[in-house]
PDB file of C-alpha atoms in Angstrom:
ATOM      1  CA  UNK A 189       0.000   0.000   0.000  1.00 54.00           C
ATOM      2  CA  UNK A 190       1.396   3.349  -1.067  1.00 56.00           C
ATOM      3  CA  UNK A 191       0.421   6.560   0.640  1.00 58.00           C
ATOM      4  CA  UNK A 192       0.658   9.481  -1.731  1.00 58.00           C
ATOM      5  CA  UNK A 193       2.077  12.570  -0.081  1.00 64.00           C
ATOM      6  CA  UNK A 194       0.694  15.819  -1.373  1.00 72.00           C
ATOM      7  CA  UNK A 195       3.023  18.740  -1.872  1.00 82.00           C
ATOM      8  CA  UNK A 196       2.591  21.617   0.556  1.00 81.00           C
ATOM      9  CA  UNK A 197       1.617  24.835  -1.202  1.00 89.00           C
ATOM     10  CA  UNK A 198       1.566  28.375   0.114  1.00 91.00           C
ATOM     11  CA  UNK A 199      -1.929  29.709   0.877  1.00 93.00           C
ATOM     12  CA  UNK A 200      -3.179  33.076   2.045  1.00 95.00           C
ATOM     13  CA  UNK A 201      -6.234  32.921   4.294  1.00 95.00           C
ATOM     14  CA  UNK A 202      -8.482  35.870   5.155  1.00 95.00           C
ATOM     15  CA  UNK A 203     -10.442  35.153   8.326  1.00 96.00           C
ATOM     16  CA  UNK A 204     -13.265  37.503   9.354  1.00 96.00           C
ATOM     17  CA  UNK A 205     -13.837  37.337  13.129  1.00 96.00           C
ATOM     18  CA  UNK A 206     -15.586  39.090  15.995  1.00 96.00           C
ATOM     19  CA  UNK A 207     -13.088  41.440  17.594  1.00 94.00           C
ATOM     20  CA  UNK A 208     -13.005  39.889  21.044  1.00 93.00           C
ATOM     21  CA  UNK A 209     -10.234  39.101  23.529  1.00 93.00           C
ATOM     22  CA  UNK A 210      -8.524  35.779  22.945  1.00 93.00           C
ATOM     23  CA  UNK A 211      -9.651  35.075  19.381  1.00 93.00           C
ATOM     24  CA  UNK A 212      -6.160  35.510  17.935  1.00 94.00           C
ATOM     25  CA  UNK A 213      -4.744  33.158  20.595  1.00 94.00           C
ATOM     26  CA  UNK A 214      -7.434  30.575  19.779  1.00 93.00           C
ATOM     27  CA  UNK A 215      -6.671  30.712  16.069  1.00 94.00           C
ATOM     28  CA  UNK A 216      -2.903  30.577  16.589  1.00 93.00           C
ATOM     29  CA  UNK A 217      -3.431  27.742  19.073  1.00 92.00           C
ATOM     30  CA  UNK A 218      -5.431  25.809  16.484  1.00 90.00           C
ATOM     31  CA  UNK A 219      -2.435  25.983  14.138  1.00 90.00           C
ATOM     32  CA  UNK A 220       0.219  25.122  16.716  1.00 88.00           C
ATOM     33  CA  UNK A 221      -1.746  22.286  18.364  1.00 86.00           C
ATOM     34  CA  UNK A 222      -1.927  20.509  15.023  1.00 82.00           C
ATOM     35  CA  UNK A 223       1.621  21.294  13.946  1.00 85.00           C
ATOM     36  CA  UNK A 224       0.667  23.746  11.192  1.00 87.00           C
ATOM     37  CA  UNK A 225       3.085  26.573  10.580  1.00 89.00           C
ATOM     38  CA  UNK A 226       2.059  30.234  10.321  1.00 93.00           C
ATOM     39  CA  UNK A 227       4.471  31.994   7.968  1.00 93.00           C
ATOM     40  CA  UNK A 228       2.850  35.412   8.293  1.00 94.00           C
ATOM     41  CA  UNK A 229       0.048  36.833  10.419  1.00 94.00           C
ATOM     42  CA  UNK A 230      -1.582  40.266  10.396  1.00 95.00           C
ATOM     43  CA  UNK A 231      -4.685  41.535  12.154  1.00 95.00           C
ATOM     44  CA  UNK A 232      -6.745  44.702  11.775  1.00 94.00           C
ATOM     45  CA  UNK A 233     -10.161  45.995  12.683  1.00 94.00           C
ATOM     46  CA  UNK A 234     -12.296  46.356   9.570  1.00 93.00           C
ATOM     47  CA  UNK A 235     -15.537  47.945  10.757  1.00 92.00           C
ATOM     48  CA  UNK A 236     -16.132  51.464  11.973  1.00 93.00           C
ATOM     49  CA  UNK A 237     -17.508  50.234  15.304  1.00 95.00           C
ATOM     50  CA  UNK A 238     -14.394  48.044  15.782  1.00 92.00           C
ATOM     51  CA  UNK A 239     -16.490  44.916  16.336  1.00 95.00           C
ATOM     52  CA  UNK A 240     -15.091  42.867  13.449  1.00 96.00           C
ATOM     53  CA  UNK A 241     -11.464  42.127  12.533  1.00 96.00           C
ATOM     54  CA  UNK A 242      -9.692  40.539   9.606  1.00 96.00           C
ATOM     55  CA  UNK A 243      -6.884  38.106  10.281  1.00 96.00           C
ATOM     56  CA  UNK A 244      -4.633  37.353   7.324  1.00 96.00           C
ATOM     57  CA  UNK A 245      -2.573  34.189   7.697  1.00 96.00           C
ATOM     58  CA  UNK A 246      -0.070  32.764   5.248  1.00 95.00           C
ATOM     59  CA  UNK A 247       0.618  29.055   5.683  1.00 94.00           C
ATOM     60  CA  UNK A 248       1.972  26.165   3.651  1.00 91.00           C
ATOM     61  CA  UNK A 249      -0.102  23.009   3.524  1.00 87.00           C
ATOM     62  CA  UNK A 250      -1.299  20.273   1.214  1.00 85.00           C
ATOM     63  CA  UNK A 251      -4.849  20.657  -0.099  1.00 85.00           C
ATOM     64  CA  UNK A 252      -6.077  17.990   2.354  1.00 86.00           C
ATOM     65  CA  UNK A 253      -4.486  19.692   5.356  1.00 86.00           C
ATOM     66  CA  UNK A 254      -5.739  23.083   4.179  1.00 89.00           C
ATOM     67  CA  UNK A 255      -9.301  21.739   4.019  1.00 90.00           C
ATOM     68  CA  UNK A 256      -8.893  20.597   7.627  1.00 89.00           C
ATOM     69  CA  UNK A 257      -7.549  24.012   8.671  1.00 90.00           C
ATOM     70  CA  UNK A 258     -10.461  25.845   7.031  1.00 92.00           C
ATOM     71  CA  UNK A 259     -13.033  23.440   8.525  1.00 92.00           C
ATOM     72  CA  UNK A 260     -11.563  23.813  12.006  1.00 91.00           C
ATOM     73  CA  UNK A 261     -11.445  27.608  11.707  1.00 93.00           C
ATOM     74  CA  UNK A 262     -15.071  27.660  10.505  1.00 92.00           C
ATOM     75  CA  UNK A 263     -16.105  25.783  13.678  1.00 92.00           C
ATOM     76  CA  UNK A 264     -14.812  28.506  15.989  1.00 89.00           C
ATOM     77  CA  UNK A 265     -17.770  30.569  17.213  1.00 86.00           C
ATOM     78  CA  UNK A 266     -16.301  34.071  16.718  1.00 92.00           C
ATOM     79  CA  UNK A 267     -15.302  33.242  13.107  1.00 94.00           C
ATOM     80  CA  UNK A 268     -17.724  34.682  10.520  1.00 95.00           C
ATOM     81  CA  UNK A 269     -16.009  33.474   7.355  1.00 95.00           C
ATOM     82  CA  UNK A 270     -12.761  31.929   6.144  1.00 95.00           C
ATOM     83  CA  UNK A 271     -11.532  32.727   2.644  1.00 93.00           C
ATOM     84  CA  UNK A 272      -8.652  30.895   0.997  1.00 93.00           C
ATOM     85  CA  UNK A 273      -7.635  33.781  -1.250  1.00 93.00           C
ATOM     86  CA  UNK A 274      -5.143  31.569  -3.066  1.00 91.00           C
ATOM     87  CA  UNK A 275      -7.820  29.040  -4.061  1.00 89.00           C
ATOM     88  CA  UNK A 276     -10.469  31.672  -4.799  1.00 89.00           C
ATOM     89  CA  UNK A 277      -8.400  33.257  -7.550  1.00 86.00           C
ATOM     90  CA  UNK A 278      -6.754  36.571  -8.204  1.00 90.00           C
ATOM     91  CA  UNK A 279      -5.801  38.598  -5.176  1.00 92.00           C
ATOM     92  CA  UNK A 280      -3.322  41.314  -4.254  1.00 94.00           C
ATOM     93  CA  UNK A 281      -0.678  40.720  -1.586  1.00 94.00           C
ATOM     94  CA  UNK A 282       1.614  43.355  -0.127  1.00 96.00           C
ATOM     95  CA  UNK A 283       4.031  43.653   2.732  1.00 96.00           C
ATOM     96  CA  UNK A 284       5.838  46.602   4.294  1.00 97.00           C
ATOM     97  CA  UNK A 285       9.357  46.524   5.683  1.00 98.00           C
ATOM     98  CA  UNK A 286      11.531  49.019   7.498  1.00 98.00           C
ATOM     99  CA  UNK A 287      15.171  48.403   6.638  1.00 98.00           C
ATOM    100  CA  UNK A 288      17.982  50.063   8.595  1.00 98.00           C
ATOM    101  CA  UNK A 289      21.267  50.411   6.710  1.00 97.00           C
ATOM    102  CA  UNK A 290      24.580  51.873   7.874  1.00 95.00           C
ATOM    103  CA  UNK A 291      26.960  53.391   5.457  1.00 85.00           C
ATOM    104  CA  UNK A 292      29.216  56.255   4.530  1.00 87.00           C
ATOM    105  CA  UNK A 293      30.834  57.261   1.282  1.00 90.00           C
ATOM    106  CA  UNK A 294      30.324  54.851  -1.613  1.00 92.00           C
ATOM    107  CA  UNK A 295      28.221  52.417   0.436  1.00 93.00           C
ATOM    108  CA  UNK A 296      25.836  55.238   1.317  1.00 93.00           C
ATOM    109  CA  UNK A 297      25.512  56.258  -2.324  1.00 94.00           C
ATOM    110  CA  UNK A 298      24.937  52.640  -3.390  1.00 95.00           C
ATOM    111  CA  UNK A 299      22.249  52.154  -0.714  1.00 96.00           C
ATOM    112  CA  UNK A 300      20.409  55.260  -1.964  1.00 96.00           C
ATOM    113  CA  UNK A 301      20.719  54.130  -5.590  1.00 97.00           C
ATOM    114  CA  UNK A 302      19.336  50.672  -4.805  1.00 97.00           C
ATOM    115  CA  UNK A 303      16.537  52.204  -2.736  1.00 97.00           C
ATOM    116  CA  UNK A 304      15.536  54.321  -5.724  1.00 97.00           C
ATOM    117  CA  UNK A 305      15.426  51.247  -7.988  1.00 97.00           C
ATOM    118  CA  UNK A 306      13.187  49.431  -5.470  1.00 97.00           C
ATOM    119  CA  UNK A 307      11.079  52.557  -4.846  1.00 97.00           C
ATOM    120  CA  UNK A 308      12.012  52.490  -1.177  1.00 98.00           C
ATOM    121  CA  UNK A 309      11.453  55.716   0.726  1.00 97.00           C
ATOM    122  CA  UNK A 310      13.896  57.189   3.219  1.00 97.00           C
ATOM    123  CA  UNK A 311      11.906  57.641   6.444  1.00 98.00           C
ATOM    124  CA  UNK A 312      14.852  58.417   8.728  1.00 97.00           C
ATOM    125  CA  UNK A 313      18.406  59.491   8.074  1.00 95.00           C
ATOM    126  CA  UNK A 314      21.473  60.227  10.158  1.00 95.00           C
ATOM    127  CA  UNK A 315      25.034  60.898   9.139  1.00 94.00           C
ATOM    128  CA  UNK A 316      25.849  57.206   9.386  1.00 94.00           C
ATOM    129  CA  UNK A 317      22.586  55.394   8.619  1.00 95.00           C
ATOM    130  CA  UNK A 318      19.223  55.308   6.841  1.00 94.00           C
ATOM    131  CA  UNK A 319      15.885  53.690   7.520  1.00 98.00           C
ATOM    132  CA  UNK A 320      14.110  52.771   4.307  1.00 98.00           C
ATOM    133  CA  UNK A 321      10.422  51.944   3.936  1.00 98.00           C
ATOM    134  CA  UNK A 322       9.742  49.471   1.150  1.00 98.00           C
ATOM    135  CA  UNK A 323       6.426  47.925   0.146  1.00 97.00           C
ATOM    136  CA  UNK A 324       5.593  45.204  -2.316  1.00 97.00           C
ATOM    137  CA  UNK A 325       5.455  41.484  -2.700  1.00 94.00           C
ATOM    138  CA  UNK A 326       7.486  39.207  -0.457  1.00 93.00           C
ATOM    139  CA  UNK A 327       9.986  38.442  -3.234  1.00 95.00           C
ATOM    140  CA  UNK A 328      10.671  42.134  -3.810  1.00 97.00           C
ATOM    141  CA  UNK A 329      11.272  42.773  -0.122  1.00 97.00           C
ATOM    142  CA  UNK A 330      13.456  39.667   0.230  1.00 97.00           C
ATOM    143  CA  UNK A 331      15.618  40.839  -2.689  1.00 98.00           C
ATOM    144  CA  UNK A 332      15.861  44.400  -1.335  1.00 98.00           C
ATOM    145  CA  UNK A 333      16.991  43.090   2.068  1.00 98.00           C
ATOM    146  CA  UNK A 334      19.514  40.789   0.366  1.00 97.00           C
ATOM    147  CA  UNK A 335      20.991  43.719  -1.560  1.00 97.00           C
ATOM    148  CA  UNK A 336      21.086  45.958   1.515  1.00 97.00           C
ATOM    149  CA  UNK A 337      22.975  43.201   3.329  1.00 95.00           C
ATOM    150  CA  UNK A 338      25.846  43.845   0.937  1.00 94.00           C
ATOM    151  CA  UNK A 339      25.984  47.603   1.686  1.00 95.00           C
ATOM    152  CA  UNK A 340      25.552  47.626   5.469  1.00 94.00           C
ATOM    153  CA  UNK A 341      22.262  46.108   6.633  1.00 96.00           C
ATOM    154  CA  UNK A 342      21.730  46.574  10.393  1.00 97.00           C
ATOM    155  CA  UNK A 343      18.129  45.583  11.074  1.00 97.00           C
ATOM    156  CA  UNK A 344      14.845  44.651   9.391  1.00 98.00           C
ATOM    157  CA  UNK A 345      11.248  44.919  10.657  1.00 97.00           C
ATOM    158  CA  UNK A 346       8.459  43.447   8.509  1.00 96.00           C
ATOM    159  CA  UNK A 347       4.697  43.733   8.830  1.00 94.00           C
ATOM    160  CA  UNK A 348       3.663  40.415   7.383  1.00 91.00           C
ATOM    161  CA  UNK A 349       1.416  40.032   4.384  1.00 94.00           C
ATOM    162  CA  UNK A 350      -1.884  41.796   3.873  1.00 94.00           C
ATOM    163  CA  UNK A 351      -4.066  40.529   1.054  1.00 93.00           C
ATOM    164  CA  UNK A 352      -7.375  41.284  -0.602  1.00 92.00           C
ATOM    165  CA  UNK A 353      -9.240  39.643  -3.469  1.00 90.00           C
ATOM    166  CA  UNK A 354      -9.519  41.387  -6.827  1.00 89.00           C
ATOM    167  CA  UNK A 355     -12.832  42.414  -8.260  1.00 84.00           C
ATOM    168  CA  UNK A 356     -16.045  43.814  -6.848  1.00 79.00           C
ATOM    169  CA  UNK A 357     -16.811  41.084  -4.294  1.00 75.00           C
ATOM    170  CA  UNK A 358     -15.622  41.264  -0.700  1.00 74.00           C
ATOM    171  CA  UNK A 359     -13.671  38.415   0.818  1.00 64.00           C
TER     172      UNK A 359
END
């Protein structure tokens, strides 16, 4: 008997929940208790009265495991809806990073040149360092950080992925 292992694929989930204490811990606990990895997690209130939040989670799982994740999330009482944006079709994903780079002379000039190519904005500057703000897809940010590593990278802070479906329908 052969058991066919499915390949884990990256999925972006948008989870609409009541904004109540402990819901994020319950959702994260659901992932950790079953050994599922959360690659990125962001949360924000999405209604004017601050009663509903959107949790965006990026995870890698086979289609079978992902079905289990979605079913288990759907069973949680404060969860209104779970959307697998990856499976539902076209969606937009973005991430923001703050990248601190040290440098003087030629390294400083190169850091500014690379920042311009990647459309990174200088949000803080001293005589010996910069903090750049860069937004875009994960690959773009990864590459920018890799390049800054060569000219004096000090520190990186990333927001995690936010995502929304394309078109007129809400996720």
